[in-house]
Amino acid sequence: MSSTWNNNITFSVFGESHGPAIGVCIDNVPPGETLDMDKLMQFMARRAPKKDKTSTQRREKDMPQIMSGFFNGKTTGTPLCALIQNTDQHSQDYSNLSKLARPGHADYTGALRYRGFNDQRGGGHFSGRLTAPLCFAGAVAGQILEKRGIYIGAHISEIHKIKDDSFDPIRTSRDDIISLSEKEFPTISDAKGRRMVADIEKARMNQDSVGGVIECIAINVPAGIGSPIFDGLENSIAQLIFGIPAVKGLEFGAGFNSAKMLGSENNDEFYVNENGHVVTRTNFHGGILGGISSGMPITLRVAFKPTPSISRPQQTVDYSAMKNETLVIKGRHDPCVVPRAVPCVEAAVNIAVLNHMLQYPNF
Amino acid sequence: MSSTWNNNITFSVFGESHGPAIGVCIDNVPPGETLDMDKLMQFMARRAPKKDKTSTQRREKDMPQIMSGFFNGKTTGTPLCALIQNTDQHSQDYSNLSKLARPGHADYTGALRYRGFNDQRGGGHFSGRLTAPLCFAGAVAGQILEKRGIYIGAHISEIHKIKDDSFDPIRTSRDDIISLSEKEFPTISDAKGRRMVADIEKARMNQDSVGGVIECIAINVPAGIGSPIFDGLENSIAQLIFGIPAVKGLEFGAGFNSAKMLGSENNDEFYVNENGHVVTRTNFHGGILGGISSGMPITLRVAFKPTPSISRPQQTVDYSAMKNETLVIKGRHDPCVVPRAVPCVEAAVNIAVLNHMLQYPNF
Amino acid sequence: MSSTWNNNITFSVFGESHGPAIGVCIDNVPPGETLDMDKLMQFMARRAPKKDKTSTQRREKDMPQIMSGFFNGKTTGTPLCALIQNTDQHSQDYSNLSKLARPGHADYTGALRYRGFNDQRGGGHFSGRLTAPLCFAGAVAGQILEKRGIYIGAHISEIHKIKDDSFDPIRTSRDDIISLSEKEFPTISDAKGRRMVADIEKARMNQDSVGGVIECIAINVPAGIGSPIFDGLENSIAQLIFGIPAVKGLEFGAGFNSAKMLGSENNDEFYVNENGHVVTRTNFHGGILGGISSGMPITLRVAFKPTPSISRPQQTVDYSAMKNETLVIKGRHDPCVVPRAVPCVEAAVNIAVLNHMLQYPNF
Amino acid sequence: MSSTWNNNITFSVFGESHGPAIGVCIDNVPPGETLDMDKLMQFMARRAPKKDKTSTQRREKDMPQIMSGFFNGKTTGTPLCALIQNTDQHSQDYSNLSKLARPGHADYTGALRYRGFNDQRGGGHFSGRLTAPLCFAGAVAGQILEKRGIYIGAHISEIHKIKDDSFDPIRTSRDDIISLSEKEFPTISDAKGRRMVADIEKARMNQDSVGGVIECIAINVPAGIGSPIFDGLENSIAQLIFGIPAVKGLEFGAGFNSAKMLGSENNDEFYVNENGHVVTRTNFHGGILGGISSGMPITLRVAFKPTPSISRPQQTVDYSAMKNETLVIKGRHDPCVVPRAVPCVEAAVNIAVLNHMLQYPNF
């Protein structure tokens, strides 16, 4: 199913960028969980267009209305459906896109898949706007996890060729995570963040865009969560992360670097720590072994391509007439999707972790 | 479900390294497909332990016996089950592993997940041996795809710090793919392959191991295959690829490099080619846009960590007694899993592509 | 998942009787299907409370608002979400139900399942009102099937001890089905229908309620649709039918009567008819053999218990205080749910048949 | 998927009547459960052909070989696969069936579904023999449930027009269930059982067959198990029960009789019993309300049509030549499948109940 994720938790994302509303229906949320709606709105606001120049000028309140599954301030256990009205569409801006395939977008592939019947205004169901319902679901999952002491956070690890510092894969704390979530531009090093902001602005001035990498960490996930082979934590996280538009790569722990290492370097030796817990001295495995959490922080990095919507003229095809054309994209677009994608990555990991937590008796 | 993949095709992998047999049950294979059993055995032989020194000295025939779903030389459409007997176990070699967590393995996490009841001999259900049934399923899928002109192949792209040449993301041909599949050590450049073999041998002599990267390509996948959000080609491939032990990263097209690029560099411009087909001049998108095939070759790279089983003494814990211990791993192990993982990566992609092909009327 | 049906079509029903809205999200509707909204509203109106005395006095417009998946008068192929606002709740009528388990209702079992956190006003997620989104999905499926010549209809076969005539299992026509759908009280024999109406009214006057049976038929379903064992037409229909509140039994073809027959009576002999089609002389098998359609009409009967909400005083428990109490149910309730359940049964069969049709190349 | 059931437990049934083997792969069996193999064989022996004249003369040991998921006498938690070799095929008996559709069988519908490629010998994948792996899975589930005090049993409730007594829906005990499971011909009244045996023998002498009804009960299922709408106990049981060949109807509690009742008769009043438990005075609801267990015994009845294989000449079609023919079925067949279907019904209910038990923290 294109837009349904079916595991211990099932959730369906629906809607099109310029339709009446987008939303999400989540099945198997545990009952009796309080939701702090202010905190939920703060989470979603991190995904919403920024007021500065790093992102699109489009403004949306992105105010989710809960239709079901929430009663007297708590989840009911029955399906939780939230709706986000679309209120600020400028549909006319997209009028010349109807037949011209925007390079790097799903216009052409989507038209083939749906035989031309899909709503292509603003990307339709393929729009990055569909990450808003993902963030709603992720915010709910995150609040449930935080009550169990599990914190999941992310930062902008790279923009173009500028790198931020990395999470400490052993000692990153709850406070580190909360502090990042409160930053307007979430980098560990503020100085590097400022260089990134300048680089994004430079791309915007050049009618261009830049890509980047987001690093995510999950702390205090109990050991023993997940399953081997096709239902491990990596598989679930991967299936959700590749649901975020523009993602081109994903790695856990040392990731692609582990391919350059010797076994004697990459193996994380176990020891019993001062609290009597089994831990590892290093964390190249990224907190997951055999699809199952080891109790060490779960670490992952997600690569995003540059925003495909750039305002420079581009060569492309009119796929209805099957002829070559020049395209000039109007409308408002982020010169870099990475800052707004930070909560999306967190949301995907929140959902995957909660999903596997539900399977265990001690939840 | 830990070991079941449920999509248009459902398949379940079962078995433990030292149990009576391992195998696979595949549901929804199309009926009436001929299977060339010699070719199928050749595919599986590429995963089997090699006779040279790059891999484990354990020998298994890995001869799949088809139990169902195959009649008069053709698939029946009903579940296809194949069994591979385990015939060459040396269980005593693993006797001291019962309580010592091998670093980089799932011994500890698996014991927690299954409360100590899982068969841990040789890794049990977490063993790399479970990729044999994956390869069986992948070989079946591959033969069905090849009849539709779709070819999927892979090569060793990196070992430790040595890099092979890359697939041409536009012009890689059926012959290129077949030629690679016939090589003992599948690299594009034989010279670089020899350097890799030497490096692996050096690691083995040092009681160490090395990791690497596999690059895979799928050509002639028709445009319009896949779905947005959670059921795209990337999601399906990712869910299967992360089912292969030791995988730590996955990228499509330009992958992590796209994060370093400008939009104007990374966007693949469309044009109508001399045959009247919509194609792109470059292929940084790796043949997938919005989860759906563009008709360009699908390209991906998979990072493998070094084999965690090394014969050097390692510090670890006895997790039953919760105390620190020194571990010496006996038994026979690959100093590098990457050469044998090449058909596993192909198998995962074969299954994912066939899975999405089945959804389309023109299959 | 409690409220998600996951097959070729996935759909999720959400909402509570007295929450802001109820609705449905349907994934994998084929693209490019026109929907006649007037006809869709007529279908849903058959489920809505009647103006006569056979049903509850509660009035709801039950006007579905389509949020996504529908563009320019056609389905897009992306998820189709429809919302139905709840506008006419009288929540105070249910105030004394908070702790008293209504006999025959899910108050007690639901409170256990959701640890008391579910919204119990008016039955909450267990309310018969949740059949409105089912009917929306069924109406959509029905329109898609009718364009392929497949017609599905139902009538009230029994109320209390009064029986209607039966569908002709061989010769029931499209006109028979359309004619029934236009009746206020859909029986084949109007005389028997009038007796049923009188019986329902009598129950209402006695502060009581009655049950009944609905018979459903699907004509022109092509032979070869469905699958053996767990994914046959019977399995799918059963899983959906038992999702309608108050259903206690389901039979196909001769059903429970076939248990009383000899093989020589019950076997439906095949012959090639004058049009060169394989058909059967009798239709005790109800159009399904081995889970797969035979091309003969699909016939089924669904048993409904009497409405559990009756206004007579009943003995029950206060399950929060764990003591015995007397309950008097106020509010407005149908003395018989069967008339309004007729389109619900059709909806379930529509969805199941479309679901299996999607799997076939010639759809 | 035709032969995969995917819920909290996933299991796949595979094989054909005359192929090398049939079997089952069960995913998500809880780890650490002891299995009594003698008891498991006794369960399966109840399904195996009887030595008397009520069933087919074909003899099979039906000895399941466990391939995985079972170690040191306990389940491991990883997939449990069992294989049953086919050893006693008389394939030549079926030689004339290749093109003639046996009335009441899936020969014709199966050939359409699988475009003629399915193995049709002895019914192939549609054979009643495929209930052996179902029984294996059910026997495993049953042993796990019995350790939690849950007992599930069934008896022959009707054969042709002869009725057995019914289970007491309130007071049926563990001993009643065990005693039935030990009977060669499981009826509550031995006298009625003897009349049934005579009736079956009479049908056999007349080259005919008879149908019947099986009643099943599950005691001590805790209240609160199951979910509303599509994932209730009724839905799960129904999906599995309709996977047993020849089933034509299913009812819970008062079932079709409830359609004849008044609400005041059918409603089961709750009270707090002497042990402080919430129970009902009557059990017309059959232990399930809103898809969720009430704590009362779960009761259901399953209708089976007469064995379609009868040795009298029958009119049918040769569907390859599309002409009318006369068929004489040779081979050995049960004049009544009902006695051997008793453990199959229990198996389906065992699996459904265990499946929903797994979702609960107190399992």
Coordinates of N, CA and C in Angstrom, one line a residue, chain B residues 210-342:
Chain B
V210 N 37.8 -7.6 7.1 CA 37.6 -6.3 6.4 C 36.1 -6.2 6.0
G211 N 35.7 -5.0 5.8 CA 34.3 -4.7 5.3 C 34.4 -4.3 3.9
G212 N 33.3 -3.8 3.4 CA 33.3 -3.3 2.0 C 31.9 -2.8 1.6
V213 N 31.8 -2.5 0.3 CA 30.6 -1.9 -0.3 C 30.3 -2.7 -1.6
I214 N 29.0 -3.0 -1.8 CA 28.5 -3.6 -3.0 C 27.7 -2.6 -3.7
E215 N 27.9 -2.5 -5.0 CA 27.1 -1.6 -5.9 C 26.2 -2.5 -6.7
C216 N 25.0 -2.2 -6.9 CA 24.0 -3.0 -7.6 C 23.3 -2.1 -8.7
I217 N 23.0 -2.7 -9.8 CA 22.2 -2.0 -10.8 C 21.1 -2.9 -11.4
A218 N 20.0 -2.2 -11.7 CA 18.9 -2.9 -12.3 C 18.6 -2.2 -13.6
I219 N 18.7 -2.9 -14.7 CA 18.4 -2.2 -16.0 C 17.1 -2.7 -16.6
N220 N 16.5 -1.9 -17.4 CA 15.3 -2.2 -18.1 C 14.0 -2.3 -17.3
V221 N 14.1 -1.8 -16.0 CA 12.9 -1.8 -15.2 C 12.0 -0.7 -15.8
P222 N 10.8 -1.1 -16.2 CA 9.9 -0.1 -16.9 C 9.6 1.1 -15.9
A223 N 9.4 2.3 -16.5 CA 9.0 3.4 -15.7 C 7.6 3.3 -15.2
G224 N 7.4 3.7 -14.0 CA 6.0 3.7 -13.4 C 5.8 2.6 -12.4
I225 N 6.9 1.9 -12.0 CA 6.8 0.8 -11.0 C 7.1 1.3 -9.6
G226 N 6.3 1.0 -8.6 CA 6.5 1.5 -7.2 C 5.4 2.4 -6.8
S227 N 5.5 3.0 -5.6 CA 4.4 3.8 -5.1 C 5.1 4.9 -4.2
P228 N 4.3 5.9 -3.9 CA 4.9 7.0 -3.0 C 5.0 6.6 -1.6
I229 N 5.6 7.3 -0.8 CA 5.7 7.3 0.7 C 6.3 6.0 1.2
F230 N 5.5 5.1 1.7 CA 6.0 3.9 2.4 C 6.1 2.6 1.6
D231 N 5.6 2.7 0.3 CA 5.7 1.5 -0.5 C 6.4 1.7 -1.8
G232 N 7.4 2.6 -1.8 CA 8.2 2.8 -2.9 C 9.3 1.8 -3.1
L233 N 10.0 1.8 -4.3 CA 11.1 0.9 -4.5 C 12.2 1.0 -3.5
E234 N 12.5 2.3 -3.1 CA 13.5 2.4 -2.1 C 13.1 1.8 -0.8
N235 N 11.9 2.0 -0.4 CA 11.4 1.4 0.9 C 11.5 -0.1 0.9
S236 N 11.0 -0.7 -0.2 CA 11.0 -2.2 -0.3 C 12.4 -2.7 -0.4
I237 N 13.3 -2.1 -1.2 CA 14.7 -2.6 -1.3 C 15.3 -2.4 0.1
A238 N 15.1 -1.3 0.7 CA 15.7 -1.1 2.0 C 15.3 -2.1 3.0
Q239 N 14.0 -2.4 3.1 CA 13.6 -3.4 4.1 C 14.2 -4.7 3.9
L240 N 14.4 -5.1 2.6 CA 15.1 -6.4 2.3 C 16.6 -6.3 2.5
I241 N 17.2 -5.3 2.0 CA 18.7 -5.2 2.2 C 19.1 -5.2 3.6
F242 N 18.4 -4.5 4.5 CA 18.7 -4.5 5.9 C 18.4 -5.8 6.6
G243 N 17.8 -6.8 5.8 CA 17.7 -8.1 6.3 C 18.9 -9.0 6.1
I244 N 19.9 -8.5 5.4 CA 21.2 -9.2 5.2 C 22.1 -8.8 6.3
P245 N 22.6 -9.8 7.0 CA 23.5 -9.5 8.2 C 24.7 -8.7 7.7
A246 N 25.1 -7.8 8.6 CA 26.3 -6.9 8.5 C 26.1 -5.7 7.6
V247 N 24.9 -5.5 7.1 CA 24.7 -4.3 6.3 C 24.6 -3.1 7.3
K248 N 25.3 -2.0 7.0 CA 25.2 -0.8 7.9 C 24.8 0.4 7.1
G249 N 24.7 0.3 5.8 CA 24.3 1.5 5.1 C 23.8 1.2 3.7
L250 N 23.0 2.1 3.1 CA 22.3 1.9 1.8 C 22.1 3.3 1.2
E251 N 22.5 3.4 0.0 CA 22.2 4.7 -0.7 C 21.8 4.4 -2.2
F252 N 21.0 5.3 -2.7 CA 20.5 5.2 -4.1 C 21.0 6.3 -4.9
G253 N 21.4 6.0 -6.1 CA 21.9 7.0 -7.0 C 23.1 7.7 -6.4
A254 N 23.1 9.0 -6.4 CA 24.3 9.7 -5.9 C 24.4 9.6 -4.4
G255 N 23.3 9.2 -3.7 CA 23.3 8.9 -2.3 C 23.9 10.0 -1.4
F256 N 24.8 9.6 -0.5 CA 25.4 10.5 0.4 C 26.1 11.7 -0.4
N257 N 26.6 11.4 -1.6 CA 27.3 12.4 -2.3 C 26.3 13.5 -2.7
S258 N 25.0 13.2 -2.9 CA 24.1 14.2 -3.4 C 23.9 15.2 -2.3
A259 N 24.2 14.9 -1.0 CA 24.1 15.9 0.1 C 25.2 17.0 -0.1
K260 N 26.2 16.7 -0.9 CA 27.3 17.7 -1.1 C 27.1 18.5 -2.4
M261 N 26.0 18.2 -3.1 CA 25.8 18.8 -4.4 C 24.8 20.0 -4.3
L262 N 24.9 20.8 -5.4 CA 23.9 21.9 -5.6 C 22.8 21.2 -6.4
G263 N 21.6 21.8 -6.3 CA 20.5 21.4 -7.0 C 20.7 21.4 -8.5
S264 N 21.4 22.4 -8.9 CA 21.7 22.6 -10.4 C 22.6 21.5 -10.9
E265 N 23.4 20.9 -10.0 CA 24.3 19.8 -10.4 C 23.5 18.4 -10.3
N266 N 22.7 18.3 -9.3 CA 22.1 17.0 -8.9 C 20.9 16.7 -9.7
N267 N 20.1 17.7 -10.1 CA 18.9 17.5 -10.9 C 19.3 16.8 -12.2
D268 N 18.5 15.8 -12.5 CA 18.8 15.1 -13.8 C 17.7 15.6 -14.8
E269 N 18.2 16.3 -15.8 CA 17.3 16.9 -16.8 C 16.7 15.8 -17.7
F270 N 15.5 15.9 -18.0 CA 14.8 14.9 -18.8 C 14.9 15.3 -20.3
Y271 N 15.0 14.4 -21.2 CA 14.8 14.7 -22.6 C 14.2 13.5 -23.3
V272 N 13.6 13.7 -24.5 CA 13.1 12.7 -25.3 C 14.2 12.1 -26.2
N273 N 14.5 10.9 -26.0 CA 15.7 10.4 -26.8 C 15.3 9.9 -28.2
E274 N 16.3 9.4 -28.9 CA 16.1 9.1 -30.4 C 15.0 8.0 -30.6
N275 N 14.7 7.2 -29.5 CA 13.7 6.2 -29.6 C 12.3 6.7 -29.2
G276 N 12.3 8.0 -28.9 CA 11.0 8.6 -28.4 C 10.7 8.3 -26.9
H277 N 11.7 7.9 -26.2 CA 11.5 7.6 -24.8 C 12.0 8.8 -23.9
V278 N 11.3 9.0 -22.8 CA 11.7 10.0 -21.8 C 12.9 9.4 -21.0
V279 N 14.0 10.1 -21.1 CA 15.2 9.6 -20.3 C 15.8 10.8 -19.7
T280 N 16.8 10.6 -18.8 CA 17.6 11.7 -18.2 C 19.0 11.6 -18.7
R281 N 19.6 12.8 -18.8 CA 21.0 12.9 -19.3 C 22.0 12.4 -18.2
T282 N 21.7 12.6 -17.0 CA 22.5 12.1 -15.9 C 21.6 11.2 -15.1
N283 N 22.2 10.4 -14.1 CA 21.3 9.5 -13.3 C 21.7 9.6 -11.9
F284 N 21.7 10.8 -11.3 CA 22.0 11.0 -9.9 C 20.8 10.5 -9.1
H285 N 19.7 10.4 -9.7 CA 18.5 10.0 -8.9 C 18.4 8.5 -8.8
G286 N 19.3 7.8 -9.5 CA 19.4 6.3 -9.3 C 18.1 5.6 -9.8
G287 N 17.4 6.2 -10.8 CA 16.3 5.4 -11.4 C 15.0 5.4 -10.6
I288 N 15.0 6.2 -9.5 CA 13.7 6.2 -8.7 C 13.4 7.7 -8.3
L289 N 12.2 8.1 -8.6 CA 11.7 9.4 -8.2 C 10.4 9.2 -7.5
G290 N 10.2 9.7 -6.3 CA 9.0 9.6 -5.6 C 8.6 8.1 -5.3
G291 N 9.6 7.2 -5.2 CA 9.4 5.8 -4.9 C 9.1 5.0 -6.2
I292 N 9.1 5.7 -7.3 CA 8.6 5.1 -8.6 C 9.7 5.1 -9.6
S293 N 9.8 4.0 -10.3 CA 10.9 3.9 -11.3 C 10.7 4.9 -12.4
S294 N 11.9 5.5 -12.9 CA 11.8 6.5 -13.9 C 12.1 5.8 -15.3
G295 N 12.5 4.6 -15.3 CA 12.9 3.9 -16.5 C 14.4 3.9 -16.7
M296 N 15.1 4.8 -15.9 CA 16.6 4.8 -16.0 C 17.1 3.6 -15.1
P297 N 18.3 3.2 -15.3 CA 18.8 2.1 -14.4 C 18.7 2.5 -12.9
I298 N 18.3 1.5 -12.1 CA 18.2 1.7 -10.7 C 19.6 1.4 -10.1
T299 N 20.2 2.3 -9.4 CA 21.5 2.0 -8.8 C 21.5 2.2 -7.3
L300 N 22.2 1.4 -6.6 CA 22.3 1.5 -5.2 C 23.6 0.9 -4.7
R301 N 24.0 1.4 -3.5 CA 25.3 0.9 -2.9 C 25.0 0.5 -1.5
V302 N 25.6 -0.6 -1.1 CA 25.3 -1.2 0.2 C 26.6 -1.4 1.0
A303 N 26.6 -0.8 2.2 CA 27.8 -0.9 3.0 C 27.8 -2.1 4.0
F304 N 28.8 -2.9 4.0 CA 29.0 -4.0 4.9 C 30.1 -3.8 5.9
K305 N 29.8 -4.1 7.2 CA 30.9 -3.9 8.2 C 31.8 -5.2 8.0
P306 N 33.0 -5.1 8.6 CA 33.9 -6.3 8.6 C 33.2 -7.4 9.3
T307 N 33.6 -8.6 8.9 CA 33.1 -9.8 9.6 C 33.3 -9.7 11.1
P308 N 32.3 -9.8 11.9 CA 32.6 -9.6 13.4 C 33.4 -10.8 14.0
S309 N 33.3 -12.0 13.3 CA 34.0 -13.2 13.9 C 35.5 -13.1 13.5
I310 N 36.3 -12.7 14.4 CA 37.8 -12.7 14.2 C 38.4 -13.6 15.2
S311 N 39.5 -14.2 14.9 CA 40.1 -15.2 15.8 C 41.0 -14.6 16.9
R312 N 41.2 -13.3 16.8 CA 41.9 -12.7 17.9 C 41.2 -12.7 19.2
P313 N 41.9 -12.7 20.3 CA 41.2 -12.6 21.6 C 40.5 -11.3 21.7
Q314 N 39.2 -11.3 22.2 CA 38.5 -10.1 22.4 C 37.9 -10.0 23.8
Q315 N 37.8 -8.8 24.3 CA 37.1 -8.6 25.6 C 35.6 -8.6 25.4
T316 N 34.9 -9.3 26.3 CA 33.5 -9.3 26.2 C 32.9 -9.7 27.5
V317 N 31.6 -10.0 27.5 CA 30.9 -10.3 28.8 C 30.3 -11.7 28.7
D318 N 30.3 -12.4 29.8 CA 29.5 -13.6 29.9 C 28.1 -13.0 30.4
Y319 N 27.1 -13.0 29.5 CA 25.9 -12.3 29.9 C 25.0 -13.2 30.8
S320 N 25.3 -14.4 31.0 CA 24.5 -15.2 32.0 C 25.1 -14.9 33.4
A321 N 26.4 -14.8 33.5 CA 27.0 -14.5 34.8 C 27.2 -13.0 35.0
M322 N 27.0 -12.2 34.0 CA 27.2 -10.8 34.1 C 28.6 -10.4 34.5
K323 N 29.6 -11.1 33.9 CA 30.9 -10.7 34.3 C 31.8 -10.6 33.0
N324 N 32.9 -9.8 33.1 CA 33.8 -9.6 32.0 C 34.6 -10.8 31.7
E325 N 34.9 -11.1 30.5 CA 35.6 -12.3 30.1 C 36.4 -12.0 28.8
T326 N 37.4 -12.9 28.5 CA 38.1 -12.9 27.2 C 37.6 -14.0 26.3
L327 N 37.3 -13.6 25.1 CA 36.7 -14.6 24.2 C 37.7 -14.9 23.1
V328 N 37.9 -16.2 22.8 CA 38.6 -16.6 21.5 C 37.7 -17.4 20.7
I329 N 37.4 -16.8 19.5 CA 36.4 -17.5 18.6 C 37.1 -18.5 17.8
K330 N 36.7 -19.8 17.9 CA 37.2 -20.8 17.0 C 36.3 -20.9 15.8
G331 N 36.4 -22.0 15.2 CA 35.5 -22.2 14.0 C 36.0 -21.5 12.8
R332 N 35.3 -21.7 11.7 CA 35.7 -21.2 10.4 C 34.9 -20.0 10.0
H333 N 35.5 -19.0 9.6 CA 34.7 -17.8 9.3 C 35.4 -17.0 8.1
D334 N 34.5 -16.3 7.4 CA 35.0 -15.5 6.3 C 35.7 -14.3 6.8
P335 N 36.9 -14.0 6.3 CA 37.6 -12.8 6.7 C 36.9 -11.6 6.1
C336 N 36.0 -11.8 5.1 CA 35.2 -10.8 4.5 C 34.0 -11.4 3.9
V337 N 32.8 -10.9 4.3 CA 31.6 -11.4 3.8 C 31.2 -10.8 2.5
V338 N 31.8 -9.8 2.0 CA 31.3 -9.0 0.9 C 31.3 -9.9 -0.4
P339 N 32.3 -10.7 -0.7 CA 32.2 -11.4 -2.0 C 30.9 -12.3 -2.0
R340 N 30.7 -13.0 -0.9 CA 29.5 -13.9 -0.9 C 28.2 -13.1 -0.8
A341 N 28.3 -11.9 -0.4 CA 27.0 -11.1 -0.2 C 26.6 -10.5 -1.6
V342 N 27.4 -10.5 -2.6 CA 27.0 -10.0 -3.9 C 25.7 -10.6 -4.4

